[in-house]
mmCIF file of C-alpha atoms and ligand atoms in Angstrom:
data_model
loop_
_atom_site.group_PDB
_atom_site.id
_atom_site.type_symbol
_atom_site.label_atom_id
_atom_site.label_comp_id
_atom_site.label_asym_id
_atom_site.label_seq_id
_atom_site.Cartn_x
_atom_site.Cartn_y
_atom_site.Cartn_z
ATOM 1 C CA UNK A 11 0.000 0.000 0.000
ATOM 2 C CA UNK A 12 1.172 3.553 -0.704
ATOM 3 C CA UNK A 13 2.001 6.027 2.073
ATOM 4 C CA UNK A 14 -1.029 8.301 1.467
ATOM 5 C CA UNK A 15 -3.385 5.328 1.845
ATOM 6 C CA UNK A 16 -1.603 4.021 4.954
ATOM 7 C CA UNK A 17 -1.909 7.491 6.503
ATOM 8 C CA UNK A 18 -5.680 7.438 6.026
ATOM 9 C CA UNK A 19 -6.397 3.866 7.108
ATOM 10 C CA UNK A 20 -3.686 2.233 9.205
ATOM 11 C CA UNK A 21 -4.423 1.493 12.850
ATOM 12 C CA UNK A 22 -8.124 2.353 12.684
ATOM 13 C CA UNK A 23 -10.297 -0.325 14.274
ATOM 14 C CA UNK A 24 -13.983 0.582 13.818
ATOM 15 C CA UNK A 25 -16.019 0.127 17.007
ATOM 16 C CA UNK A 26 -17.630 -3.323 17.112
ATOM 17 C CA UNK A 27 -20.135 -2.309 19.785
ATOM 18 C CA UNK A 28 -21.609 0.703 17.935
ATOM 19 C CA UNK A 29 -20.476 0.380 14.337
ATOM 20 C CA UNK A 30 -18.770 3.795 14.572
ATOM 21 C CA UNK A 31 -16.308 3.985 11.682
ATOM 22 C CA UNK A 32 -13.765 5.896 13.756
ATOM 23 C CA UNK A 33 -12.276 4.082 16.715
ATOM 24 C CA UNK A 34 -13.517 5.582 20.015
ATOM 25 C CA UNK A 35 -11.270 6.946 22.745
ATOM 26 C CA UNK A 36 -10.875 4.425 25.560
ATOM 27 C CA UNK A 37 -10.060 6.405 28.662
ATOM 28 C CA UNK A 38 -10.003 3.417 31.056
ATOM 29 C CA UNK A 39 -6.803 3.062 33.046
ATOM 30 C CA UNK A 40 -7.353 -0.660 33.612
ATOM 31 C CA UNK A 41 -8.854 -3.631 31.763
ATOM 32 C CA UNK A 42 -10.997 -6.551 32.888
ATOM 33 C CA UNK A 43 -9.574 -10.028 33.460
ATOM 34 C CA UNK A 44 -11.478 -13.220 32.671
ATOM 35 C CA UNK A 45 -12.469 -15.703 35.387
ATOM 36 C CA UNK A 46 -9.355 -17.708 34.522
ATOM 37 C CA UNK A 47 -7.212 -14.609 35.096
ATOM 38 C CA UNK A 48 -6.356 -14.002 31.427
ATOM 39 C CA UNK A 49 -6.766 -10.724 29.525
ATOM 40 C CA UNK A 50 -9.057 -11.603 26.611
ATOM 41 C CA UNK A 51 -8.609 -8.271 24.776
ATOM 42 C CA UNK A 52 -4.851 -8.122 25.252
ATOM 43 C CA UNK A 53 -4.723 -5.032 27.506
ATOM 44 C CA UNK A 54 -3.993 -5.093 31.247
ATOM 45 C CA UNK A 55 -3.246 -1.587 32.393
ATOM 46 C CA UNK A 56 -3.139 1.594 30.349
ATOM 47 C CA UNK A 57 0.519 2.440 31.009
ATOM 48 C CA UNK A 58 1.535 -0.886 29.434
ATOM 49 C CA UNK A 59 -0.882 -0.682 26.499
ATOM 50 C CA UNK A 60 -4.272 0.655 25.487
ATOM 51 C CA UNK A 61 -6.331 0.540 22.285
ATOM 52 C CA UNK A 62 -5.651 4.121 21.168
ATOM 53 C CA UNK A 63 -1.908 3.918 21.706
ATOM 54 C CA UNK A 64 -1.481 0.682 19.793
ATOM 55 C CA UNK A 65 -3.532 2.150 16.941
ATOM 56 C CA UNK A 66 -1.222 5.149 16.740
ATOM 57 C CA UNK A 67 1.874 2.933 16.952
ATOM 58 C CA UNK A 68 0.555 0.619 14.237
ATOM 59 C CA UNK A 69 -0.143 3.543 11.907
ATOM 60 C CA UNK A 70 3.295 5.125 12.349
ATOM 61 C CA UNK A 71 5.375 1.949 12.016
ATOM 62 C CA UNK A 72 3.456 1.103 8.849
ATOM 63 C CA UNK A 73 3.991 4.632 7.495
ATOM 64 C CA UNK A 74 7.729 4.340 8.141
ATOM 65 C CA UNK A 75 7.936 0.771 6.837
ATOM 66 C CA UNK A 76 9.188 -0.485 10.209
ATOM 67 C CA UNK A 77 8.264 -3.440 12.407
ATOM 68 C CA UNK A 78 7.207 -1.800 15.671
ATOM 69 C CA UNK A 79 6.743 1.556 17.380
ATOM 70 C CA UNK A 80 6.525 2.934 20.912
ATOM 71 C CA UNK A 81 4.607 6.187 21.510
ATOM 72 C CA UNK A 82 5.659 8.683 24.174
ATOM 73 C CA UNK A 83 4.245 11.785 25.822
ATOM 74 C CA UNK A 84 6.607 14.108 23.897
ATOM 75 C CA UNK A 85 9.295 14.014 21.236
ATOM 76 C CA UNK A 86 11.830 14.596 23.993
ATOM 77 C CA UNK A 87 10.566 11.574 25.945
ATOM 78 C CA UNK A 88 10.943 9.511 22.747
ATOM 79 C CA UNK A 89 14.559 10.682 22.370
ATOM 80 C CA UNK A 90 15.159 10.027 26.093
ATOM 81 C CA UNK A 91 13.941 6.438 25.645
ATOM 82 C CA UNK A 92 16.504 5.826 22.902
ATOM 83 C CA UNK A 93 19.394 7.030 25.092
ATOM 84 C CA UNK A 94 17.985 5.281 28.186
ATOM 85 C CA UNK A 95 18.163 2.042 26.200
ATOM 86 C CA UNK A 96 21.945 2.405 26.013
ATOM 87 C CA UNK A 97 24.263 1.681 28.950
ATOM 88 C CA UNK A 98 26.360 3.828 31.186
ATOM 89 C CA UNK A 99 29.806 4.197 29.590
ATOM 90 C CA UNK A 100 28.490 3.992 26.013
ATOM 91 C CA UNK A 101 29.342 6.698 23.492
ATOM 92 C CA UNK A 102 27.003 8.363 20.988
ATOM 93 C CA UNK A 103 27.739 10.551 17.969
ATOM 94 C CA UNK A 104 25.205 13.304 17.295
ATOM 95 C CA UNK A 105 25.001 16.281 14.902
ATOM 96 C CA UNK A 106 26.466 19.669 15.820
ATOM 97 C CA UNK A 107 23.267 21.235 14.427
ATOM 98 C CA UNK A 108 20.338 19.501 16.059
ATOM 99 C CA UNK A 109 17.173 20.118 18.046
ATOM 100 C CA UNK A 110 18.501 22.038 21.069
ATOM 101 C CA UNK A 111 16.386 20.129 23.601
ATOM 102 C CA UNK A 112 17.927 16.790 22.673
ATOM 103 C CA UNK A 113 21.423 18.331 22.800
ATOM 104 C CA UNK A 114 20.626 19.742 26.261
ATOM 105 C CA UNK A 115 19.365 16.356 27.425
ATOM 106 C CA UNK A 116 22.652 14.748 26.410
ATOM 107 C CA UNK A 117 24.769 17.488 27.994
ATOM 108 C CA UNK A 118 22.891 17.932 31.268
ATOM 109 C CA UNK A 119 21.122 14.657 32.027
ATOM 110 C CA UNK A 120 22.961 11.824 30.291
ATOM 111 C CA UNK A 121 26.374 13.172 31.277
ATOM 112 C CA UNK A 122 25.371 12.233 34.848
ATOM 113 C CA UNK A 123 24.748 8.684 33.591
ATOM 114 C CA UNK A 124 28.219 8.650 32.092
ATOM 115 C CA UNK A 125 26.938 8.485 28.525
ATOM 116 C CA UNK A 126 29.659 10.025 26.369
ATOM 117 C CA UNK A 127 28.682 12.254 23.478
ATOM 118 C CA UNK A 128 30.450 13.788 20.476
ATOM 119 C CA UNK A 129 28.805 16.629 18.553
ATOM 120 C CA UNK A 130 30.066 16.387 14.964
ATOM 121 C CA UNK A 131 29.546 17.906 11.558
ATOM 122 C CA UNK A 132 27.559 15.153 9.811
ATOM 123 C CA UNK A 133 28.406 16.625 6.396
ATOM 124 C CA UNK A 134 32.091 15.814 6.989
ATOM 125 C CA UNK A 135 32.405 12.025 6.751
ATOM 126 C CA UNK A 136 36.055 12.103 7.853
ATOM 127 C CA UNK A 137 35.075 13.902 11.027
ATOM 128 C CA UNK A 138 32.286 11.372 11.606
ATOM 129 C CA UNK A 139 34.667 8.429 11.073
ATOM 130 C CA UNK A 140 37.329 9.927 13.356
ATOM 131 C CA UNK A 141 34.846 10.439 16.182
ATOM 132 C CA UNK A 142 34.192 6.695 16.617
ATOM 133 C CA UNK A 143 35.478 5.113 19.822
ATOM 134 C CA UNK A 144 35.522 1.477 20.909
ATOM 135 C CA UNK A 145 32.387 2.194 22.992
ATOM 136 C CA UNK A 146 30.384 4.007 20.258
ATOM 137 C CA UNK A 147 26.926 2.442 20.174
ATOM 138 C CA UNK A 148 24.731 4.899 18.315
ATOM 139 C CA UNK A 149 24.910 7.601 15.653
ATOM 140 C CA UNK A 150 22.068 10.096 15.434
ATOM 141 C CA UNK A 151 21.109 11.823 12.207
ATOM 142 C CA UNK A 152 18.703 14.768 12.025
ATOM 143 C CA UNK A 153 17.865 15.763 8.465
ATOM 144 C CA UNK A 154 16.812 18.393 7.552
ATOM 145 C CA UNK A 155 18.351 19.751 10.742
ATOM 146 C CA UNK A 156 17.019 22.320 13.143
ATOM 147 C CA UNK A 157 17.445 25.248 12.623
ATOM 148 C CA UNK A 158 20.079 25.375 9.854
ATOM 149 C CA UNK A 159 18.233 22.978 7.504
ATOM 150 C CA UNK A 160 21.440 21.024 6.896
ATOM 151 C CA UNK A 161 20.953 17.866 4.859
ATOM 152 C CA UNK A 162 22.718 14.710 6.021
ATOM 153 C CA UNK A 163 23.340 11.690 3.803
ATOM 154 C CA UNK A 164 21.402 9.040 5.734
ATOM 155 C CA UNK A 165 22.703 6.139 3.617
ATOM 156 C CA UNK A 166 26.345 7.208 4.032
ATOM 157 C CA UNK A 167 26.079 7.736 7.797
ATOM 158 C CA UNK A 168 24.173 4.454 8.260
ATOM 159 C CA UNK A 169 26.966 2.651 6.369
ATOM 160 C CA UNK A 170 29.640 4.204 8.561
ATOM 161 C CA UNK A 171 27.645 3.385 11.718
ATOM 162 C CA UNK A 172 27.110 -0.228 10.662
ATOM 163 C CA UNK A 173 30.791 -0.665 9.800
ATOM 164 C CA UNK A 174 31.465 0.182 13.455
ATOM 165 C CA UNK A 175 28.593 -2.048 14.705
ATOM 166 C CA UNK A 176 26.671 1.011 15.867
ATOM 167 C CA UNK A 177 22.950 1.738 15.528
ATOM 168 C CA UNK A 178 21.888 4.538 13.169
ATOM 169 C CA UNK A 179 18.951 6.539 14.533
ATOM 170 C CA UNK A 180 17.201 9.265 12.555
ATOM 171 C CA UNK A 181 15.077 12.173 13.782
ATOM 172 C CA UNK A 182 12.516 12.304 10.960
ATOM 173 C CA UNK A 183 10.428 15.113 12.490
ATOM 174 C CA UNK A 184 11.075 17.732 9.776
ATOM 175 C CA UNK A 185 10.652 15.425 6.771
ATOM 176 C CA UNK A 186 7.930 13.020 8.029
ATOM 177 C CA UNK A 187 7.375 9.607 6.409
ATOM 178 C CA UNK A 188 5.609 11.396 3.555
ATOM 179 C CA UNK A 189 8.832 13.021 2.305
ATOM 180 C CA UNK A 190 11.619 10.734 3.525
ATOM 181 C CA UNK A 191 12.044 7.018 4.298
ATOM 182 C CA UNK A 192 15.125 6.604 6.507
ATOM 183 C CA UNK A 193 14.671 2.809 6.833
ATOM 184 C CA UNK A 194 15.076 2.408 3.056
ATOM 185 C CA UNK A 195 18.361 4.310 3.367
ATOM 186 C CA UNK A 196 19.742 2.112 6.150
ATOM 187 C CA UNK A 197 18.565 3.700 9.416
ATOM 188 C CA UNK A 198 17.681 1.261 12.217
ATOM 189 C CA UNK A 199 15.613 3.553 14.436
ATOM 190 C CA UNK A 200 13.432 6.567 13.568
ATOM 191 C CA UNK A 201 11.916 8.989 16.006
ATOM 192 C CA UNK A 202 9.496 11.867 15.722
ATOM 193 C CA UNK A 203 8.217 14.720 17.732
ATOM 194 C CA UNK A 204 4.613 13.949 16.719
ATOM 195 C CA UNK A 205 3.911 17.344 18.308
ATOM 196 C CA UNK A 206 4.949 18.776 14.950
ATOM 197 C CA UNK A 207 3.766 17.570 11.503
ATOM 198 C CA UNK A 208 2.201 14.245 12.491
ATOM 199 C CA UNK A 209 -0.182 15.892 14.953
ATOM 200 C CA UNK A 210 -0.173 18.845 12.588
ATOM 201 C CA UNK A 211 -2.495 21.262 14.411
ATOM 202 C CA UNK A 212 -0.380 22.613 17.307
ATOM 203 C CA UNK A 213 -2.754 21.074 19.834
ATOM 204 C CA UNK A 214 -1.124 17.877 21.091
ATOM 205 C CA UNK A 215 2.329 16.996 22.403
ATOM 206 C CA UNK A 216 3.793 13.605 21.567
ATOM 207 C CA UNK A 217 6.694 11.515 20.358
ATOM 208 C CA UNK A 218 7.259 8.099 18.843
ATOM 209 C CA UNK A 219 10.170 5.719 18.312
ATOM 210 C CA UNK A 220 9.916 3.352 15.344
ATOM 211 C CA UNK A 221 12.173 0.359 14.848
ATOM 212 C CA UNK A 222 12.999 -1.322 11.566
ATOM 213 C CA UNK A 223 13.127 -4.689 13.333
ATOM 214 C CA UNK A 224 11.432 -5.906 16.491
ATOM 215 C CA UNK A 225 14.884 -6.616 17.904
ATOM 216 C CA UNK A 226 16.634 -6.578 21.296
ATOM 217 C CA UNK A 227 17.285 -2.834 21.168
ATOM 218 C CA UNK A 228 13.621 -2.123 20.502
ATOM 219 C CA UNK A 229 12.647 -4.402 23.414
ATOM 220 C CA UNK A 230 14.668 -2.070 25.655
ATOM 221 C CA UNK A 231 12.850 0.963 24.251
ATOM 222 C CA UNK A 232 9.512 -0.764 24.831
ATOM 223 C CA UNK A 233 10.562 -1.477 28.426
ATOM 224 C CA UNK A 234 11.498 2.176 28.976
ATOM 225 C CA UNK A 235 8.038 3.097 27.655
ATOM 226 C CA UNK A 236 6.045 0.576 29.682
ATOM 227 C CA UNK A 237 8.035 0.658 32.909
ATOM 228 C CA UNK A 238 9.234 4.258 32.760
ATOM 229 C CA UNK A 239 5.718 5.403 31.898
ATOM 230 C CA UNK A 240 6.291 8.633 29.898
ATOM 231 C CA UNK A 241 3.279 7.655 27.821
ATOM 232 C CA UNK A 242 0.736 9.725 25.892
ATOM 233 C CA UNK A 243 -2.893 9.662 27.067
ATOM 234 C CA UNK A 244 -5.495 7.855 24.952
ATOM 235 C CA UNK A 245 -6.868 11.281 24.016
ATOM 236 C CA UNK A 246 -3.404 12.434 22.871
ATOM 237 C CA UNK A 247 -3.064 9.271 20.766
ATOM 238 C CA UNK A 248 -6.484 9.850 19.209
ATOM 239 C CA UNK A 249 -5.604 13.471 18.390
ATOM 240 C CA UNK A 250 -2.251 12.527 16.857
ATOM 241 C CA UNK A 251 -3.765 9.764 14.765
ATOM 242 C CA UNK A 252 -6.507 12.159 13.627
ATOM 243 C CA UNK A 253 -3.773 14.547 12.493
ATOM 244 C CA UNK A 254 -1.936 11.813 10.593
ATOM 245 C CA UNK A 255 -5.028 11.115 8.459
ATOM 246 C CA UNK A 256 -4.340 14.350 6.518
ATOM 247 C CA UNK A 257 -0.531 14.274 6.743
ATOM 248 C CA UNK A 258 0.083 13.530 3.060
ATOM 249 C CA UNK A 259 -1.943 16.452 1.707
ATOM 250 C CA UNK A 260 -0.630 18.808 4.372
ATOM 251 C CA UNK A 261 3.006 17.989 3.564
ATOM 252 C CA UNK A 262 2.339 18.672 -0.103
ATOM 253 C CA UNK A 263 0.971 22.153 0.627
ATOM 254 C CA UNK A 264 3.596 22.915 3.317
ATOM 255 C CA UNK A 265 6.292 22.064 0.744
ATOM 256 C CA UNK A 266 4.732 24.045 -2.123
ATOM 257 C CA UNK A 267 4.157 27.108 0.051
ATOM 258 C CA UNK A 268 7.651 26.931 1.571
ATOM 259 C CA UNK A 269 9.229 26.705 -1.874
ATOM 260 C CA UNK A 270 7.399 29.864 -2.950
ATOM 261 C CA UNK A 271 8.316 31.723 0.258
ATOM 262 C CA UNK A 272 11.962 30.632 -0.069
ATOM 263 C CA UNK A 273 12.086 31.989 -3.635
ATOM 264 C CA UNK A 274 10.467 35.242 -2.529
ATOM 265 C CA UNK A 275 12.958 35.671 0.320
ATOM 266 C CA UNK A 276 15.994 34.810 -1.778
ATOM 267 C CA UNK A 277 15.086 37.632 -4.178
ATOM 268 C CA UNK A 278 14.512 40.155 -1.386
ATOM 269 C CA UNK A 279 17.181 42.885 -0.988
ATOM 270 C CA UNK A 280 17.026 42.831 2.833
ATOM 271 C CA UNK A 281 17.780 39.122 3.100
ATOM 272 C CA UNK A 282 21.380 37.963 3.423
ATOM 273 C CA UNK A 283 20.826 34.216 3.014
ATOM 274 C CA UNK A 284 17.978 31.718 2.833
ATOM 275 C CA UNK A 285 18.308 28.160 4.122
ATOM 276 C CA UNK A 286 15.822 25.955 2.310
ATOM 277 C CA UNK A 287 16.848 22.606 0.783
ATOM 278 C CA UNK A 288 14.544 23.172 -2.197
ATOM 279 C CA UNK A 289 16.673 26.092 -3.425
ATOM 280 C CA UNK A 290 19.347 25.175 -5.983
ATOM 281 C CA UNK A 291 21.745 27.394 -4.036
ATOM 282 C CA UNK A 292 21.388 25.318 -0.833
ATOM 283 C CA UNK A 293 24.465 23.168 -0.025
ATOM 284 C CA UNK A 294 22.336 20.073 0.463
ATOM 285 C CA UNK A 295 20.018 20.556 -2.524
ATOM 286 C CA UNK A 296 21.293 17.644 -4.645
ATOM 287 C CA UNK A 297 21.270 15.276 -1.692
ATOM 288 C CA UNK A 298 17.818 16.427 -0.561
ATOM 289 C CA UNK A 299 16.520 15.839 -4.098
ATOM 290 C CA UNK A 300 17.870 12.285 -3.861
ATOM 291 C CA UNK A 301 16.609 11.296 -0.437
ATOM 292 C CA UNK A 302 13.429 13.384 -0.097
ATOM 293 C CA UNK A 303 10.360 13.560 -2.356
ATOM 294 C CA UNK A 304 9.784 17.260 -1.517
ATOM 295 C CA UNK A 305 11.598 19.740 0.724
ATOM 296 C CA UNK A 306 9.154 20.320 3.577
ATOM 297 C CA UNK A 307 7.773 23.393 5.273
ATOM 298 C CA UNK A 308 10.729 24.747 7.273
ATOM 299 C CA UNK A 309 12.832 27.747 6.229
ATOM 300 C CA UNK A 310 15.491 29.724 8.061
ATOM 301 C CA UNK A 311 16.920 33.002 6.802
ATOM 302 C CA UNK A 312 19.472 35.622 7.775
ATOM 303 C CA UNK A 313 18.307 39.224 7.822
ATOM 304 C CA UNK A 314 20.697 42.018 6.790
ATOM 305 C CA UNK A 315 20.790 43.616 10.216
ATOM 306 C CA UNK A 316 21.688 43.033 13.847
ATOM 307 C CA UNK A 317 19.848 41.153 16.568
ATOM 308 C CA UNK A 318 17.476 44.061 17.321
ATOM 309 C CA UNK A 319 16.676 44.775 13.661
ATOM 310 C CA UNK A 320 15.986 41.074 13.104
ATOM 311 C CA UNK A 321 13.651 40.847 16.093
ATOM 312 C CA UNK A 322 11.946 43.956 14.744
ATOM 313 C CA UNK A 323 11.027 42.059 11.548
ATOM 314 C CA UNK A 324 9.418 39.364 13.696
ATOM 315 C CA UNK A 325 7.541 42.062 15.614
ATOM 316 C CA UNK A 326 5.938 43.354 12.378
ATOM 317 C CA UNK A 327 4.184 40.224 11.117
ATOM 318 C CA UNK A 328 0.385 40.161 11.248
ATOM 319 C CA UNK A 329 -0.609 36.784 9.797
ATOM 320 C CA UNK A 330 2.411 34.751 10.918
ATOM 321 C CA UNK A 331 2.352 34.058 14.657
ATOM 322 C CA UNK A 332 5.465 34.675 16.790
ATOM 323 C CA UNK A 333 5.925 31.319 18.502
ATOM 324 C CA UNK A 334 8.279 28.409 18.795
ATOM 325 C CA UNK A 335 7.461 24.934 17.449
ATOM 326 C CA UNK A 336 6.482 23.978 13.913
ATOM 327 C CA UNK A 337 4.448 21.681 11.741
ATOM 328 C CA UNK A 338 0.980 23.109 12.368
ATOM 329 C CA UNK A 339 -1.439 24.314 9.711
ATOM 330 C CA UNK A 340 -0.705 27.934 10.734
ATOM 331 C CA UNK A 341 2.522 29.755 9.830
ATOM 332 C CA UNK A 342 4.934 30.641 12.633
ATOM 333 C CA UNK A 343 7.980 32.897 12.851
ATOM 334 C CA UNK A 344 10.672 32.586 15.474
ATOM 335 C CA UNK A 345 13.850 34.361 16.520
ATOM 336 C CA UNK A 346 15.641 31.109 17.205
ATOM 337 C CA UNK A 347 18.804 32.168 19.068
ATOM 338 C CA UNK A 348 16.845 33.837 21.884
ATOM 339 C CA UNK A 349 14.803 30.636 22.273
ATOM 340 C CA UNK A 350 17.710 28.184 22.335
ATOM 341 C CA UNK A 351 19.558 29.623 25.310
ATOM 342 C CA UNK A 352 23.226 30.014 26.230
ATOM 343 C CA UNK A 353 24.678 27.095 24.184
ATOM 344 C CA UNK A 354 23.185 28.342 20.924
ATOM 345 C CA UNK A 355 25.338 28.635 17.828
ATOM 346 C CA UNK A 356 22.408 30.014 15.853
ATOM 347 C CA UNK A 357 23.162 33.452 14.332
ATOM 348 C CA UNK A 358 21.294 36.280 16.076
ATOM 349 C CA UNK A 359 20.062 37.574 12.703
ATOM 350 C CA UNK A 360 18.353 34.260 11.929
ATOM 351 C CA UNK A 361 14.581 33.900 11.769
ATOM 352 C CA UNK A 362 12.977 30.498 11.376
ATOM 353 C CA UNK A 363 9.667 30.030 9.597
ATOM 354 C CA UNK A 364 7.257 27.135 9.869
ATOM 355 C CA UNK A 365 5.229 27.575 6.716
ATOM 356 C CA UNK A 366 1.577 26.633 7.106
ATOM 357 C CA UNK A 367 -1.119 25.755 4.605
ATOM 358 C CA UNK A 368 -2.664 29.224 4.229
ATOM 359 C CA UNK A 369 -2.958 30.809 0.788
ATOM 360 C CA UNK A 370 0.548 31.569 -0.454
ATOM 361 C CA UNK A 371 -0.352 35.129 -1.552
ATOM 362 C CA UNK A 372 -1.354 36.030 2.007
ATOM 363 C CA UNK A 373 1.862 34.591 3.433
ATOM 364 C CA UNK A 374 4.083 36.480 1.005
ATOM 365 C CA UNK A 375 2.098 39.711 1.484
ATOM 366 C CA UNK A 376 2.617 39.490 5.249
ATOM 367 C CA UNK A 377 6.361 38.837 5.011
ATOM 368 C CA UNK A 378 6.681 41.557 2.412
ATOM 369 C CA UNK A 379 5.058 44.208 4.636
ATOM 370 C CA UNK A 380 7.093 43.048 7.672
ATOM 371 C CA UNK A 381 10.363 43.343 5.732
ATOM 372 C CA UNK A 382 9.551 46.774 4.319
HETATM 373 C C1 LIG B 417 10.224 19.569 18.721
HETATM 374 C C2 LIG B 417 11.305 18.646 18.357
HETATM 375 C C3 LIG B 417 11.747 17.653 19.244
HETATM 376 C C4 LIG B 417 11.208 17.532 20.652
HETATM 377 O O1 LIG B 417 9.829 17.247 20.697
HETATM 378 P P1 LIG B 417 8.885 17.739 21.923
HETATM 379 O O2 LIG B 417 7.569 17.136 21.589
HETATM 380 O O3 LIG B 417 8.899 19.228 21.918
HETATM 381 O O4 LIG B 417 9.465 17.196 23.179
HETATM 382 C C5 LIG B 417 12.750 16.804 18.795
HETATM 383 N N1 LIG B 417 13.298 16.924 17.566
HETATM 384 C C6 LIG B 417 12.886 17.864 16.690
HETATM 385 C C7 LIG B 417 13.522 17.952 15.340
HETATM 386 C C8 LIG B 417 11.888 18.761 17.051
HETATM 387 O O5 LIG B 417 11.502 19.705 16.187
#
């Protein structure tokens, strides 16, 4: 089955009791045992599993072409579960441009667990190869990256990781399974902040880890989910799955609109540089064209001006909303450096846009008036 069809149908189990074509939300925290003590419907207690969570997991692992998935209460909890499935003393290689929250988690929390980490430039294969140690267990790829929209060669990094017997994990939040299939390129683990495009409406927090194989490493992730308990509520799972039903058409419009905005910005005299993988001038354009089917809805750009002048542009928008996060139907603008905190390497004249699915003329008109 094709991705668009999986997005609409996978994981939905119409209600046998009522005939409702959309699966209901089961809020129960616990499930009835039979007289013989067994669990006839397969669920025992809602932290371990519940009907809405397994529906969401089934839909996402099928979308990614994997074997199993574990849903979490946020994208950060999903990333945590991956690192918690490693051991103290292990070493991980991660990108030098990555979601700041995951970088902070590695620096501040996992350093106390003695998990070693190297932040490397994933575009420089020599640097990646040199950063391997005898205890390297996992290499993380984030492509396109946040916020610089760097494109990483998933197949090349997966090959290098496998040569060193390490797992290759991929944060597929920006691309989604509609635009990019990391498992086909060699990744072993995919994770998402479903808060973003999968949920798609800026109204539910969530994360998910998908595994290509139902293997020993995934069993550890499942244990972190079930025993650790950072799980999404049945309502959250329902909301996320509802979002996924329209993911394919949303990604198409996000990508088309972002392409048009990127072209508009790159021709604007007050813009120093535009980072969008769909532009021929972007360093990763050829690679993105190879490993993605479209370029997504995220754009960063440098304004010709200082920190204050750049923030002033953000203060002038009327249709775009000034807010962090991304992937919703509405367009957002963000001064990223002031959001990321003291470790940020993001230029202070950088603004990041999450391009929504509004009419493109309205989006360009708003940016145009804000820039003038
Ligand atoms: C938002 C985000 C996360 C973290 O997800 P939360 O749901 O906010 O915890 C991780 N990676 C990327 C690329 C993100 O954009």
